[in-house]
Amino acid sequence: MSSARDAHLTRGLPLPVPSADSAEFYEAARRGELRFQRCSACGLFRHYPRPVCPRCLAREYSWELSSGRGTVYTWTIVRGPTLPAFEEKLPYNVVDVLLDEGVHFVSEVLDCPPGEIRAGMPVEATFVPVSDDVTLVKFRRVRQG
Amino acid sequence: MISEPSIRDKAAIAGIGHTRFSRALGMTEVEMAVEAIWSACDDAGISPREIDGLVRYDLEQTDEEQLLAILGNPHLRFFAGTPFGGGGSAAVLVVAAAAITSGLARHVLVFRSRARGKHSGYGRGGAQGGRYWEKVGTELPALNQWHIPQGLVSAFQEMAMISMRHRIDYGTTDDQYADVAIAFREHAARNPNAVLRQPITREEHHASRMISDPLRLFDCNIETDGAVAMIVTSTERARDLRQRPAVIRAGAMAAGSHHIRLSNLFARPWEEESPVRVGRELFAMAECTPADVDVAFFYDFFTSLVIIALEQYGFAPRGEGGPFVESGGLAWPNGRLVANTNGGQLCEAFVHGFNNTIEAVRQIRGTSTSQVEGCELALVAGANTDPTGAVLLRRDR
């Protein structure tokens, strides 16, 4: 590896820096809650956080508690290359979860070997602190009765 | 309502130029850009001093002050950029054609210079050589905060998830991916500019390393160094220059919800996807159909996205892009639709689609190493992401 390249690599864990739009999301996650913006006019849930409803353009919204339940809409197994901060857990999954509220959320299913990820798999949210300020929303499989 | 398509047939690509393509050229992006631009001017038969317009990528980090100084400080009257990555690769030509049509410029330069290989010269900033995603930093204030901390760090992983969903919906297979890779490698084998020229088998495709399921190494574009430049002028002016003009028959752009933000992408219906909208507008402006296209250049960053593009641009019904590419469906000379005759970005080079565009110009001129007989109409599509754009090039009558 060239030293020039080495000098510019991102080595530490990349972390969200909450903005005015997203601060509420991360505060909820720290409390162990998954909350999404919901339009006060048309009722649409939305993610990512933003000040205007993408469907009806209303500016009023509330932060509603999500059921935290959904299904895997699509997925990949990252086998590398990836950032140095994630290399030790290769191979790992990344999923797009379609939550019951209708929003898509990019995350990871914990404790699920690469061969066992399936589209349509039911999952529920779990909360993983990664720094003093940031808790990431991850998912676990829901065992069906 | 617009009664007459505003840019149809008004502008043409009059000159093309490029550097050698290589895993590592050992040149700066400015040096590569100068070489490609000089070559494009020479090809057209104009002096760099006659350049009076410039359209670039917003991503382009080549130092323009330095570049323009090297070119003798041509007197620019028009400059613009298109946003984002590969989606802008054909949109630059739409903007250039608009500048020509409106009379704001006479000779518009479009170029892309990219030190993209992982062993290329690295510098500060996200686009100063090498893999952009390796330099993202640890503090993510904007939309990157939603997926990079989850381990989704780069475009190829996002495209893997989009590709996986296509397989879930339509049963697209590894064999169909291989059909695309094999066809484009056959094209590259005849193209002396291509970096990868050794033909591959289906077994070799399947045995190549999985990068991000379902994408294997041989499904991915290569990482290279190289620059490409083009001179766009009026169709009338192009007739006075050195080469047979590649007339821009039609062009369209669309943006709606950015693809990389998967949360938005999957929320929208198929008919609202930007490449689908571009395809509709493009063929309406050109007053023709996909069946009239003699050769196509898709933004082949991944084999799977070529299959999806076939559906978005109307060459195959939705969900039937996979079967379309089977049995050499994209291969010269007898494929259902001959595509990416340079070997594309899978094999020739990765210059954000610009190397595909100049191969489309060669097809219109009749000088490709996999020449489609009687080629009169070529499609050049930007990355089928969002935003995106596409043009149709035709032979001059």
XYZ file of C-alpha atoms in Angstrom, chain B residues 77-237:
161
model
C -18.320 32.478 -22.917
C -20.178 29.556 -21.345
C -19.434 27.223 -18.466
C -21.641 24.759 -16.609
C -21.558 21.479 -14.769
C -23.783 18.488 -14.190
C -24.121 17.117 -10.693
C -23.275 13.726 -9.233
C -21.405 10.778 -10.669
C -22.009 8.508 -13.617
C -25.566 9.731 -14.033
C -24.135 12.945 -15.471
C -21.974 11.282 -18.097
C -24.413 11.841 -20.971
C -26.116 14.852 -19.384
C -22.970 16.911 -20.106
C -23.786 16.512 -23.796
C -27.367 17.682 -23.250
C -26.059 20.818 -21.557
C -23.457 21.348 -24.304
C -26.132 20.958 -26.997
C -28.328 23.495 -25.182
C -25.430 25.971 -25.127
C -24.806 25.477 -28.854
C -28.495 25.701 -29.755
C -28.971 28.914 -27.784
C -25.900 30.495 -29.357
C -24.153 30.966 -26.026
C -21.117 29.067 -27.276
C -19.660 27.784 -30.536
C -17.150 25.089 -29.502
C -17.934 23.424 -26.188
C -15.391 21.231 -24.483
C -16.623 18.349 -22.337
C -14.083 16.206 -20.558
C -13.475 13.851 -17.676
C -10.085 12.998 -16.203
C -9.925 10.327 -13.572
C -7.069 8.825 -11.567
C -9.305 6.076 -10.346
C -7.034 3.089 -9.747
C -6.353 2.180 -6.150
C -2.653 2.611 -6.856
C -3.129 5.955 -8.625
C -1.718 9.161 -7.274
C -3.647 10.169 -4.164
C -4.308 13.699 -3.001
C -6.479 15.526 -0.531
C -10.212 15.637 -1.049
C -12.803 13.108 -2.054
C -12.065 13.118 -5.767
C -8.309 13.670 -5.950
C -7.470 10.220 -7.199
C -8.088 6.733 -5.931
C -11.233 5.375 -4.330
C -13.412 8.265 -3.198
C -15.192 6.236 -0.531
C -11.992 5.398 1.301
C -11.655 9.094 2.151
C -15.115 9.755 3.546
C -13.878 10.760 7.010
C -15.373 9.857 10.379
C -17.861 12.710 10.846
C -20.872 12.425 8.576
C -23.236 15.392 8.712
C -25.408 14.912 5.610
C -27.215 11.967 4.019
C -24.111 9.784 4.344
C -24.910 9.550 8.062
C -27.723 7.097 7.321
C -25.874 4.284 5.614
C -22.094 4.567 5.978
C -22.135 3.976 9.769
C -24.143 0.805 9.033
C -21.292 -0.524 6.866
C -22.795 0.445 3.486
C -19.792 2.502 2.461
C -19.733 2.652 -1.329
C -21.761 2.780 -4.519
C -20.985 -0.827 -5.413
C -22.695 -2.064 -2.254
C -25.751 0.096 -2.905
C -25.907 -1.188 -6.475
C -25.580 -4.718 -5.098
C -28.728 -4.152 -3.027
C -30.601 -2.714 -6.013
C -29.442 -5.700 -8.089
C -30.512 -8.136 -5.362
C -34.001 -6.669 -5.379
C -34.181 -7.194 -9.161
C -33.310 -10.851 -8.586
C -35.958 -11.126 -5.843
C -38.611 -9.642 -8.125
C -37.674 -11.261 -11.444
C -35.310 -14.178 -10.825
C -32.333 -12.644 -12.635
C -29.449 -15.121 -12.576
C -25.656 -15.385 -12.304
C -25.646 -16.855 -15.818
C -27.347 -13.726 -17.163
C -24.761 -11.535 -15.426
C -22.077 -13.701 -17.059
C -23.695 -13.223 -20.475
C -23.110 -9.469 -20.171
C -19.530 -9.863 -18.896
C -18.574 -12.377 -21.606
C -20.018 -10.262 -24.445
C -18.259 -7.080 -23.354
C -14.955 -8.920 -22.835
C -15.216 -10.275 -26.389
C -15.615 -6.705 -27.598
C -12.607 -5.613 -25.528
C -10.496 -8.401 -27.006
C -10.761 -6.615 -30.389
C -10.111 -3.150 -28.925
C -6.437 -2.241 -28.480
C -7.376 0.577 -26.047
C -8.926 -1.842 -23.558
C -7.203 -2.680 -20.282
C -8.761 -6.178 -19.979
C -8.587 -8.056 -23.306
C -8.399 -11.738 -22.338
C -11.714 -13.455 -23.149
C -13.484 -15.058 -20.181
C -15.713 -18.105 -19.800
C -18.923 -18.519 -17.845
C -17.025 -20.679 -15.346
C -14.379 -17.980 -14.844
C -17.102 -15.417 -14.249
C -18.775 -17.612 -11.635
C -15.420 -18.386 -9.983
C -14.449 -14.719 -9.634
C -14.495 -13.386 -6.086
C -17.807 -12.277 -4.595
C -17.454 -8.569 -3.760
C -20.895 -7.722 -2.432
C -23.643 -10.288 -3.074
C -24.830 -10.742 -5.791
C -21.946 -8.917 -7.513
C -18.718 -10.739 -8.307
C -15.445 -9.178 -9.393
C -16.267 -9.829 -13.072
C -19.594 -8.025 -12.634
C -17.822 -4.810 -11.644
C -16.228 -2.060 -13.696
C -12.447 -1.862 -13.533
C -10.581 0.874 -11.694
C -8.335 2.759 -14.072
C -6.561 5.984 -14.920
C -7.476 7.902 -18.048
C -9.065 10.992 -19.544
C -11.541 11.555 -22.364
C -12.463 14.816 -24.083
C -14.975 15.821 -26.750
C -15.650 18.953 -28.791
C -19.329 19.761 -29.341
C -20.292 22.319 -31.971
C -23.244 23.152 -34.193
C -24.170 20.536 -36.750
C -23.473 23.063 -39.516
C -20.038 23.931 -38.162
